């Protein structure tokens, strides 16, 4: 028997040392164990009784503090406010401005500021401060950048905005989150936002980009103070996690549930779920310059080949969500119940395509003049239902002999493809409620030249002219017919195909009272929430 | 102050454990510098090689799809100078890194170092927690299995190992959430900010790690127990427990520690998934988003930290092995 490698020798020589080490190890283990037990024993705030805070979980990141990029979070969490506010029905109401009017020429707008408004740092809101905030906002990418503004100036307690052409939707545009009014100390010399100091009922206690935002109640708020003392926003990218957080009570207001999570939560007694229709439509954008898509009959045939009811019931699990026209019923001025609905009729679709000269090839795909009817669809996974809908479209179009390649990538591929003309079709969800008045989006998307998230190579000067008229004039007698003309033309010409209307899904505990779901997704109304005794 | 004559020339520095340690540290330092440079340049080149326009991706990360337009992308291109030649932008980065400046995020404009200090801290907490759970699960179970290789416990553990290793981390995470947060209600499902938030993600990762680690422990223990030196210790009359403590633990520990070092790669892979499912604000989460959003400075920063973390970890493994195994100190 050979013996004694040096390593073992060493251990044999110093058994006491080894025992001491073992003892230290055991003590360390016991210590760590005790810490674990202590962590388990102390209940996290979100599970405690007698709650004085609310926790919001939603999929969006808090990347930073700039209103241009992250303003929506600070607007929804009631940290900062805009001059003009909007109710859940989209009707404008006073915000930091109590009243506004436009001069007879339609070019000079005056917004009178509310008295006694304080920022979270104690600074008082006056016209100069608001003007500085707005002047910065119009230089940032976003809907303000395209406004025909020639000057923003202060006049006493009034903000005066001088336009170069009439723009009746100005107040609605100023309700957008990119127009949040921040205190002077929020900006550094270069205009970069270095802290988020607003006027809302909650002030920022801590921001941990990209994951969370902690707020405390602001006692100097000009309006009715919040009932809860604190609020927290947790960016939770996965829908499964959000649903479990709603179920376990780790989050109180949980937004955007997946169909499975929604049905599971709706079975629970202690959790309420709500689905609210919002002005966001799942849209298929088409490049009308594409040889196969330029005839309106071809587009009508492709639209007839889409089973919208099937998609709404099978993928979105909300049968009412099937879009019979572009604008959902929640946008009353823009939804026309009399419009003939978009229907599903694959047989008629085949006939229409045959009439255009498309004949079935060897592999069942249509061919005309030696060219196959093949298209590539671009979409993105951030909204998990989009790739599923894309797969359904691929199958449904195949039934009528159209080959569709699905490319799931980054959503920026869609505007990039619009700009360089390489796009065939794209599937996305468009928010027509970015401003309380959809005219701003509609005029951009379907106006002259189309837009990144709107029509592409659609030649419809009458629609562009009508939308410009509606944009310039707030008189219902002018606006109404102009909007009708545009809505009818979109339904007839199909520059984009509406697929489904969005439902905004929310879950919250039974004990949370005062929950109001804003269809415009502008405000979580946290200050109105209270816990049942 | 008087310095003992010959202190600096002392034998302890020229040879012996300290000399070994010093050589190792110097080697690792050189390695760290090379790793930093290579990682920075490779991550830049890889991002350049990706299809798609970086200005659009960055604008997408900043403004979201409701506000992303061609105009916004062009504004970003001008602001960040993305139309400059690639070599100029690399040279910029190398120049900044020499003065320990990681630059600013292309997406939110904040200093990368600021974001990293926050995210790296969370990931280190998660990794330490995972390691803790892996050790307290794998060491006892692996040891018991290794004492009787082929026994009933060994076979059951083997089966469990296969099952757990085959289970994707996100599924395991959801199962644990359902059990501890929803059924028992004793732990928060997801989030951060309270110590208890760390437990479920660490446990998820710990179980994944423990699955394979327990096999390594089992093999190491089985080999040690079968060795002649251990048999001799038993023959001279030591009890199993004493023999294991005095003649087995240290021998068996060396491969286990070395293996744990290798496992760090698995930990990073798991961290990306586990952080996203538990809404844990760590570096894995930051890394994936930096790639999606073409945030090159952020990607370079995170990759750099991970690379340096590996170098540090390898160094730590070497030092621990050196402490455990005197044969290596020669």
Coordinates of N, CA and C in Angstrom, one line a residue, chain A residues 152-341:
Chain A
X152 N -43.3 81.4 -28.4 CA -44.0 81.2 -27.1 C -43.4 82.2 -26.2
X153 N -44.3 83.1 -25.6 CA -43.9 84.1 -24.8 C -44.8 84.3 -23.5
X154 N -44.2 85.0 -22.5 CA -45.0 85.2 -21.3 C -45.6 86.6 -21.3
X155 N -46.8 86.7 -20.8 CA -47.5 88.0 -20.8 C -48.2 88.0 -19.4
X156 N -47.6 88.6 -18.4 CA -48.3 88.6 -17.1 C -48.4 87.1 -16.6
X157 N -49.7 86.7 -16.3 CA -49.9 85.4 -15.9 C -50.4 84.5 -17.0
X158 N -50.0 84.9 -18.2 CA -50.5 84.2 -19.4 C -49.4 83.7 -20.3
X159 N -49.6 82.5 -20.8 CA -48.6 82.0 -21.8 C -49.2 82.3 -23.2
X160 N -48.5 83.0 -24.0 CA -49.0 83.4 -25.3 C -48.3 82.6 -26.4
X161 N -49.0 81.8 -27.2 CA -48.4 81.1 -28.3 C -48.8 81.6 -29.6
X162 N -47.8 82.0 -30.4 CA -48.1 82.6 -31.7 C -47.9 81.5 -32.7
X163 N -48.9 81.3 -33.6 CA -48.7 80.3 -34.6 C -48.5 80.9 -36.0
X164 N -47.9 80.2 -36.9 CA -47.7 80.7 -38.2 C -48.9 80.2 -39.1
X165 N -49.7 79.2 -38.7 CA -50.9 78.9 -39.4 C -51.9 78.3 -38.4
X166 N -53.2 78.3 -38.8 CA -54.2 78.0 -37.9 C -54.0 76.5 -37.4
X167 N -54.2 76.3 -36.2 CA -54.1 74.9 -35.6 C -55.0 74.8 -34.4
X168 N -56.3 74.3 -34.7 CA -57.3 74.3 -33.7 C -57.0 73.3 -32.6
X169 N -56.2 72.3 -32.9 CA -56.0 71.2 -31.9 C -54.8 71.6 -30.9
X170 N -54.4 72.9 -30.9 CA -53.3 73.2 -30.0 C -53.5 72.8 -28.6
X171 N -54.6 73.2 -28.0 CA -54.8 72.8 -26.6 C -54.7 71.3 -26.4
X172 N -55.3 70.5 -27.3 CA -55.2 69.1 -27.2 C -53.8 68.6 -27.2
X173 N -53.0 69.2 -28.1 CA -51.6 68.8 -28.2 C -50.8 69.1 -27.0
X174 N -51.2 70.3 -26.3 CA -50.5 70.7 -25.1 C -50.9 69.7 -23.9
X175 N -51.8 68.9 -24.1 CA -52.2 67.9 -23.1 C -51.3 66.7 -23.1
X176 N -50.5 66.6 -24.2 CA -49.6 65.4 -24.4 C -48.5 65.5 -23.4
X177 N -47.9 64.3 -23.0 CA -46.9 64.2 -22.0 C -45.6 64.9 -22.4
X178 N -45.4 65.1 -23.7 CA -44.1 65.8 -24.0 C -44.2 67.3 -23.6
X179 N -45.4 67.8 -23.3 CA -45.5 69.2 -22.9 C -45.7 69.4 -21.4
X180 N -45.1 68.5 -20.6 CA -45.2 68.6 -19.2 C -44.4 69.9 -18.7
X181 N -45.0 70.5 -17.7 CA -44.3 71.8 -17.2 C -43.5 71.4 -16.0
X182 N -42.2 71.7 -16.1 CA -41.2 71.4 -15.0 C -40.6 72.6 -14.5
X183 N -40.1 72.5 -13.2 CA -39.5 73.7 -12.6 C -38.2 74.0 -13.2
X184 N -37.7 75.3 -13.1 CA -36.4 75.7 -13.7 C -35.3 74.8 -13.3
X185 N -35.3 74.3 -12.0 CA -34.2 73.5 -11.5 C -34.2 72.1 -12.1
X186 N -35.2 71.8 -12.9 CA -35.2 70.4 -13.5 C -34.1 70.3 -14.6
X187 N -33.7 71.5 -15.2 CA -32.9 71.5 -16.3 C -31.5 72.0 -16.0
X188 N -30.5 71.4 -16.7 CA -29.1 72.0 -16.6 C -28.9 73.1 -17.7
X189 N -27.7 73.6 -17.8 CA -27.5 74.8 -18.7 C -27.8 74.4 -20.2
X190 N -27.5 73.1 -20.5 CA -27.7 72.6 -21.9 C -29.2 72.2 -22.1
X191 N -30.1 72.3 -21.1 CA -31.4 71.9 -21.3 C -31.7 70.5 -21.1
X192 N -30.7 69.8 -20.6 CA -30.9 68.4 -20.2 C -31.6 68.3 -18.9
X193 N -32.6 67.3 -18.9 CA -33.4 67.2 -17.6 C -32.6 66.4 -16.6
X194 N -32.3 67.1 -15.5 CA -31.4 66.5 -14.5 C -32.2 66.1 -13.2
X195 N -33.4 66.6 -13.1 CA -34.3 66.1 -12.0 C -35.8 66.4 -12.4
X196 N -36.7 65.6 -11.9 CA -38.0 65.7 -12.3 C -38.8 66.4 -11.2
X197 N -38.9 67.7 -11.4 CA -39.7 68.6 -10.4 C -40.9 69.1 -11.1
X198 N -42.0 68.5 -10.7 CA -43.3 68.9 -11.3 C -44.2 69.6 -10.3
X199 N -45.5 69.6 -10.7 CA -46.5 70.2 -9.8 C -47.5 69.3 -9.3
X200 N -47.4 68.0 -9.6 CA -48.5 67.0 -9.4 C -48.6 66.6 -7.9
X201 N -49.6 65.9 -7.6 CA -49.9 65.5 -6.2 C -48.8 64.5 -5.6
X202 N -47.9 64.0 -6.5 CA -46.9 63.2 -6.0 C -45.5 63.7 -6.4
X203 N -44.5 63.6 -5.5 CA -43.2 64.0 -5.9 C -42.2 62.8 -5.9
X204 N -41.2 63.0 -6.7 CA -40.2 61.9 -6.8 C -39.4 61.7 -5.5
X205 N -39.4 60.5 -5.0 CA -38.5 60.2 -3.9 C -37.2 59.6 -4.4
X206 N -37.4 58.7 -5.4 CA -36.2 57.9 -5.9 C -36.5 57.4 -7.3
X207 N -35.6 57.5 -8.2 CA -35.7 56.9 -9.5 C -34.6 55.9 -9.6
X208 N -34.9 54.7 -10.0 CA -33.9 53.7 -10.3 C -34.1 53.3 -11.7
X209 N -33.5 54.0 -12.7 CA -33.7 53.6 -14.1 C -33.0 52.2 -14.3
X210 N -33.6 51.3 -15.1 CA -34.8 51.5 -15.8 C -36.0 50.8 -15.1
X211 N -35.8 50.5 -13.8 CA -36.8 49.6 -13.2 C -37.8 50.2 -12.3
X212 N -37.5 51.2 -11.6 CA -38.6 51.6 -10.6 C -38.5 53.1 -10.3
X213 N -39.6 53.5 -9.7 CA -39.9 54.9 -9.4 C -40.6 55.0 -8.1
X214 N -40.1 55.7 -7.1 CA -40.8 55.8 -5.8 C -41.2 57.2 -5.6
X215 N -42.5 57.4 -5.2 CA -43.0 58.7 -5.0 C -43.6 58.9 -3.6
X216 N -43.6 60.1 -3.1 CA -44.3 60.4 -1.9 C -45.3 61.5 -2.2
X217 N -46.3 61.6 -1.3 CA -47.4 62.6 -1.5 C -46.8 64.0 -1.4
X218 N -47.2 64.9 -2.2 CA -46.8 66.3 -2.2 C -47.8 67.1 -1.4
X219 N -47.5 67.6 -0.2 CA -48.5 68.3 0.6 C -48.9 69.7 0.1
X220 N -48.0 70.2 -0.7 CA -48.3 71.6 -1.3 C -49.1 71.6 -2.6
X221 N -49.7 70.4 -2.9 CA -50.4 70.3 -4.2 C -51.6 71.3 -4.2
X222 N -51.8 71.9 -5.4 CA -52.8 73.0 -5.5 C -54.2 72.4 -5.5
X223 N -54.4 71.1 -5.9 CA -55.7 70.5 -5.9 C -56.0 69.7 -4.7
X224 N -56.9 68.7 -4.8 CA -57.2 67.9 -3.7 C -56.0 66.9 -3.5
X225 N -55.5 66.9 -2.2 CA -54.4 66.0 -1.9 C -54.7 64.6 -2.1
X226 N -53.6 63.8 -2.4 CA -53.8 62.3 -2.6 C -54.2 61.7 -1.2
X227 N -55.0 60.6 -1.3 CA -55.3 59.8 -0.1 C -54.1 59.0 0.4
X228 N -53.5 58.3 -0.6 CA -52.4 57.5 -0.2 C -51.1 58.4 0.0
X229 N -50.2 57.9 0.9 CA -49.0 58.7 1.2 C -47.9 58.4 0.2
X230 N -47.9 57.3 -0.4 CA -46.7 57.0 -1.2 C -47.2 56.1 -2.4
X231 N -46.4 56.1 -3.5 CA -46.7 55.3 -4.6 C -45.4 54.8 -5.2
X232 N -45.5 53.7 -5.9 CA -44.3 53.1 -6.5 C -44.7 52.5 -7.8
X233 N -43.8 52.7 -8.8 CA -44.0 52.1 -10.1 C -42.9 51.1 -10.3
X234 N -43.3 49.9 -10.7 CA -42.3 48.9 -11.0 C -42.4 48.4 -12.4
X235 N -41.3 48.6 -13.2 CA -41.3 48.2 -14.5 C -41.1 46.7 -14.6
X236 N -42.1 46.0 -15.1 CA -42.1 44.5 -15.0 C -42.4 44.1 -16.5
X237 N -41.3 43.6 -17.1 CA -41.4 43.4 -18.6 C -42.3 42.2 -18.9
X238 N -42.3 41.2 -18.1 CA -43.0 40.0 -18.5 C -44.5 40.0 -18.0
X239 N -45.4 39.6 -18.9 CA -46.8 39.6 -18.5 C -47.1 38.5 -17.5
X240 N -46.4 37.4 -17.5 CA -46.6 36.4 -16.5 C -46.3 36.9 -15.1
X241 N -45.2 37.6 -15.0 CA -44.8 38.1 -13.7 C -45.8 39.1 -13.2
X242 N -46.3 40.0 -14.1 CA -47.3 41.0 -13.7 C -48.6 40.3 -13.1
X243 N -49.0 39.3 -13.8 CA -50.2 38.6 -13.4 C -50.0 37.9 -12.0
X244 N -48.8 37.3 -11.8 CA -48.5 36.7 -10.5 C -48.4 37.8 -9.4
X245 N -47.9 39.0 -9.8 CA -47.8 40.0 -8.8 C -49.2 40.5 -8.4
X246 N -50.1 40.5 -9.3 CA -51.5 40.9 -9.0 C -52.1 39.9 -8.1
X247 N -51.8 38.6 -8.3 CA -52.4 37.5 -7.6 C -51.8 37.5 -6.2
X248 N -50.5 37.7 -6.0 CA -49.9 37.6 -4.7 C -50.0 38.9 -3.9
X249 N -50.5 40.0 -4.5 CA -50.6 41.2 -3.8 C -49.4 42.1 -3.8
X250 N -48.4 41.7 -4.6 CA -47.2 42.5 -4.7 C -47.3 43.8 -5.5
X251 N -48.3 43.8 -6.3 CA -48.6 45.0 -7.0 C -50.1 45.3 -6.9
X252 N -50.6 46.5 -6.9 CA -52.0 46.9 -6.7 C -52.7 47.2 -8.0
X253 N -52.0 47.9 -8.8 CA -52.6 48.3 -10.1 C -51.7 47.6 -11.1
X254 N -52.2 46.6 -11.8 CA -51.3 45.9 -12.8 C -51.9 46.2 -14.2
X255 N -51.1 46.7 -15.1 CA -51.6 47.1 -16.4 C -51.1 46.1 -17.5
X256 N -51.9 45.9 -18.5 CA -51.5 45.1 -19.7 C -51.3 43.7 -19.3
X257 N -52.4 42.9 -19.2 CA -52.3 41.5 -18.9 C -52.3 40.7 -20.2
X258 N -51.7 39.6 -20.2 CA -51.8 38.7 -21.4 C -53.2 37.9 -21.2
X259 N -53.7 37.4 -22.3 CA -55.0 36.7 -22.3 C -55.1 35.6 -21.2
X260 N -54.0 34.8 -21.0 CA -54.0 33.8 -20.0 C -54.1 34.4 -18.6
X261 N -53.3 35.4 -18.4 CA -53.3 36.0 -17.0 C -54.6 36.7 -16.8
X262 N -55.2 37.3 -17.8 CA -56.5 38.0 -17.6 C -57.6 37.0 -17.2
X263 N -57.6 35.8 -17.9 CA -58.7 34.9 -17.6 C -58.4 34.2 -16.2
X264 N -57.2 34.0 -15.8 CA -56.9 33.4 -14.5 C -57.3 34.4 -13.4
X265 N -56.9 35.6 -13.6 CA -57.2 36.6 -12.5 C -58.7 36.9 -12.4
X266 N -59.4 36.7 -13.5 CA -60.8 37.0 -13.4 C -61.6 36.0 -12.6
X267 N -60.9 34.8 -12.4 CA -61.6 33.8 -11.6 C -61.4 34.0 -10.1
X268 N -60.4 34.9 -9.7 CA -60.1 35.1 -8.3 C -61.1 36.1 -7.6
X269 N -61.4 35.8 -6.4 CA -62.4 36.6 -5.7 C -61.8 37.9 -5.3
X270 N -60.6 37.9 -4.8 CA -60.0 39.1 -4.2 C -59.4 40.0 -5.2
X271 N -59.4 39.6 -6.5 CA -58.8 40.5 -7.5 C -59.9 40.9 -8.5
X272 N -60.0 42.2 -8.8 CA -60.9 42.7 -9.9 C -60.1 42.8 -11.2
X273 N -60.7 42.5 -12.3 CA -60.1 42.7 -13.6 C -61.0 43.6 -14.4
X274 N -60.4 44.5 -15.2 CA -61.2 45.3 -16.1 C -60.6 45.3 -17.5
X275 N -61.4 45.4 -18.5 CA -60.9 45.6 -19.8 C -61.6 46.8 -20.4
X276 N -60.9 47.8 -20.8 CA -61.5 49.1 -21.2 C -61.0 49.3 -22.7
X277 N -62.0 49.6 -23.6 CA -61.6 49.9 -24.9 C -60.8 51.2 -25.0
X278 N -59.7 51.2 -25.7 CA -58.9 52.4 -25.8 C -58.7 52.8 -27.2
X279 N -58.4 54.0 -27.5 CA -58.2 54.4 -28.9 C -56.9 54.0 -29.6
X280 N -56.6 52.7 -29.4 CA -55.4 52.2 -30.0 C -55.9 51.0 -31.0
X281 N -55.4 51.0 -32.2 CA -55.9 50.0 -33.2 C -54.7 49.2 -33.7
X282 N -54.9 47.9 -33.8 CA -53.9 47.1 -34.4 C -54.1 47.3 -35.9
X283 N -53.1 47.7 -36.6 CA -53.2 48.2 -38.0 C -52.2 47.5 -38.9
X284 N -52.6 47.1 -40.1 CA -51.7 46.6 -41.1 C -51.4 47.7 -42.1
X285 N -50.1 48.1 -42.1 CA -49.8 49.2 -43.0 C -49.3 48.6 -44.4
X286 N -49.7 49.2 -45.5 CA -49.3 48.7 -46.8 C -48.6 49.7 -47.6
X287 N -47.6 49.3 -48.3 CA -46.9 50.2 -49.3 C -47.7 50.2 -50.6
X288 N -48.4 51.3 -50.8 CA -49.3 51.4 -52.0 C -48.5 51.5 -53.3
X289 N -47.2 51.7 -53.2 CA -46.4 51.7 -54.4 C -46.0 50.3 -54.8
X290 N -46.2 49.3 -54.0 CA -45.8 48.0 -54.3 C -46.7 47.5 -55.5
X291 N -46.2 46.9 -56.6 CA -47.0 46.6 -57.8 C -48.2 45.7 -57.4
X292 N -48.1 44.9 -56.4 CA -49.3 44.0 -56.1 C -50.3 44.7 -55.2
X293 N -49.9 45.8 -54.6 CA -50.8 46.5 -53.7 C -51.4 47.8 -54.2
X294 N -51.0 48.2 -55.4 CA -51.4 49.5 -55.8 C -52.9 49.6 -56.3
X295 N -53.5 48.5 -56.7 CA -54.9 48.5 -57.1 C -55.8 48.4 -55.9
X296 N -56.8 49.2 -55.8 CA -57.6 49.2 -54.6 C -58.4 47.9 -54.5
X297 N -58.7 47.2 -55.7 CA -59.4 45.9 -55.6 C -58.5 44.9 -55.0
X298 N -57.2 45.0 -55.2 CA -56.3 44.0 -54.6 C -56.3 44.2 -53.1
X299 N -56.3 45.4 -52.6 CA -56.3 45.7 -51.2 C -57.6 45.2 -50.6
X300 N -58.7 45.5 -51.3 CA -60.0 45.0 -50.8 C -60.0 43.5 -50.7
X301 N -59.4 42.8 -51.7 CA -59.4 41.3 -51.7 C -58.6 40.8 -50.5
X302 N -57.4 41.5 -50.2 CA -56.6 41.1 -49.1 C -57.3 41.3 -47.8
X303 N -58.1 42.4 -47.7 CA -58.8 42.7 -46.5 C -59.9 41.7 -46.3
X304 N -60.6 41.3 -47.4 CA -61.7 40.3 -47.3 C -61.1 38.9 -46.9
X305 N -59.9 38.7 -47.1 CA -59.3 37.4 -46.7 C -58.9 37.3 -45.3
X306 N -59.1 38.4 -44.5 CA -58.7 38.4 -43.1 C -59.9 38.1 -42.2
X307 N -59.8 37.1 -41.4 CA -60.8 36.7 -40.4 C -60.6 37.5 -39.1
X308 N -61.1 38.7 -39.1 CA -60.9 39.6 -37.9 C -61.6 39.0 -36.7
X309 N -62.8 38.5 -36.9 CA -63.5 37.9 -35.7 C -62.7 36.8 -35.1
X310 N -62.1 35.9 -36.0 CA -61.3 34.8 -35.5 C -60.1 35.3 -34.7
X311 N -59.4 36.3 -35.3 CA -58.2 36.9 -34.6 C -58.6 37.5 -33.2
X312 N -59.7 38.2 -33.2 CA -60.1 38.9 -31.9 C -60.5 37.8 -30.9
X313 N -61.2 36.8 -31.3 CA -61.7 35.8 -30.3 C -60.6 34.8 -30.0
X314 N -59.8 34.4 -31.0 CA -58.8 33.4 -30.7 C -57.5 33.9 -30.1
X315 N -57.0 35.0 -30.6 CA -55.7 35.5 -30.1 C -55.9 36.5 -29.0
X316 N -56.8 37.5 -29.2 CA -56.9 38.6 -28.2 C -57.9 38.2 -27.1
X317 N -58.8 37.2 -27.4 CA -59.8 36.7 -26.4 C -60.8 37.7 -26.1
X318 N -61.0 38.7 -26.9 CA -62.0 39.7 -26.8 C -62.8 39.8 -28.1
X319 N -63.9 39.0 -28.3 CA -64.5 38.9 -29.6 C -65.0 40.3 -30.1
X320 N -65.3 41.2 -29.2 CA -65.8 42.6 -29.6 C -64.6 43.4 -30.2
X321 N -63.4 42.9 -30.0 CA -62.3 43.7 -30.4 C -62.0 43.7 -31.9
X322 N -62.7 42.9 -32.7 CA -62.5 42.8 -34.1 C -62.9 44.2 -34.7
X323 N -61.9 44.8 -35.5 CA -62.1 46.1 -36.0 C -63.0 46.1 -37.3
X324 N -64.1 46.7 -37.3 CA -64.9 46.8 -38.5 C -64.6 48.1 -39.3
X325 N -63.9 49.0 -38.6 CA -63.3 50.2 -39.3 C -62.1 50.7 -38.4
X326 N -61.4 51.7 -38.9 CA -60.1 52.1 -38.3 C -60.3 52.6 -36.9
X327 N -61.2 53.6 -36.7 CA -61.3 54.2 -35.4 C -62.3 53.5 -34.5
X328 N -62.0 53.2 -33.3 CA -62.9 52.4 -32.4 C -64.1 53.2 -31.9
X329 N -65.1 52.6 -31.4 CA -66.3 53.3 -30.9 C -66.0 54.4 -29.8
X330 N -64.9 54.1 -29.1 CA -64.6 55.1 -28.0 C -64.2 56.5 -28.5
X331 N -63.8 56.6 -29.8 CA -63.6 57.9 -30.4 C -64.9 58.3 -31.2
X332 N -65.9 58.8 -30.4 CA -67.2 58.9 -30.9 C -67.3 59.8 -32.2
X333 N -66.5 60.8 -32.3 CA -66.5 61.7 -33.5 C -65.9 61.0 -34.7
X334 N -65.1 60.0 -34.5 CA -64.4 59.4 -35.6 C -64.9 58.1 -36.0
X335 N -65.8 57.5 -35.1 CA -66.3 56.2 -35.4 C -67.7 56.4 -36.0
X336 N -67.9 55.8 -37.2 CA -69.2 56.0 -37.9 C -69.9 54.6 -38.0
X337 N -70.9 54.5 -37.1 CA -71.6 53.2 -37.1 C -72.3 52.8 -38.4
X338 N -72.5 53.8 -39.2 CA -73.2 53.6 -40.5 C -72.3 53.1 -41.6
X339 N -71.0 53.1 -41.3 CA -70.1 52.7 -42.3 C -70.2 51.2 -42.6
X340 N -70.2 50.8 -43.9 CA -70.3 49.3 -44.1 C -69.1 48.6 -43.5
X341 N -69.2 47.6 -42.6 CA -68.1 47.1 -41.9 C -67.2 46.2 -42.8

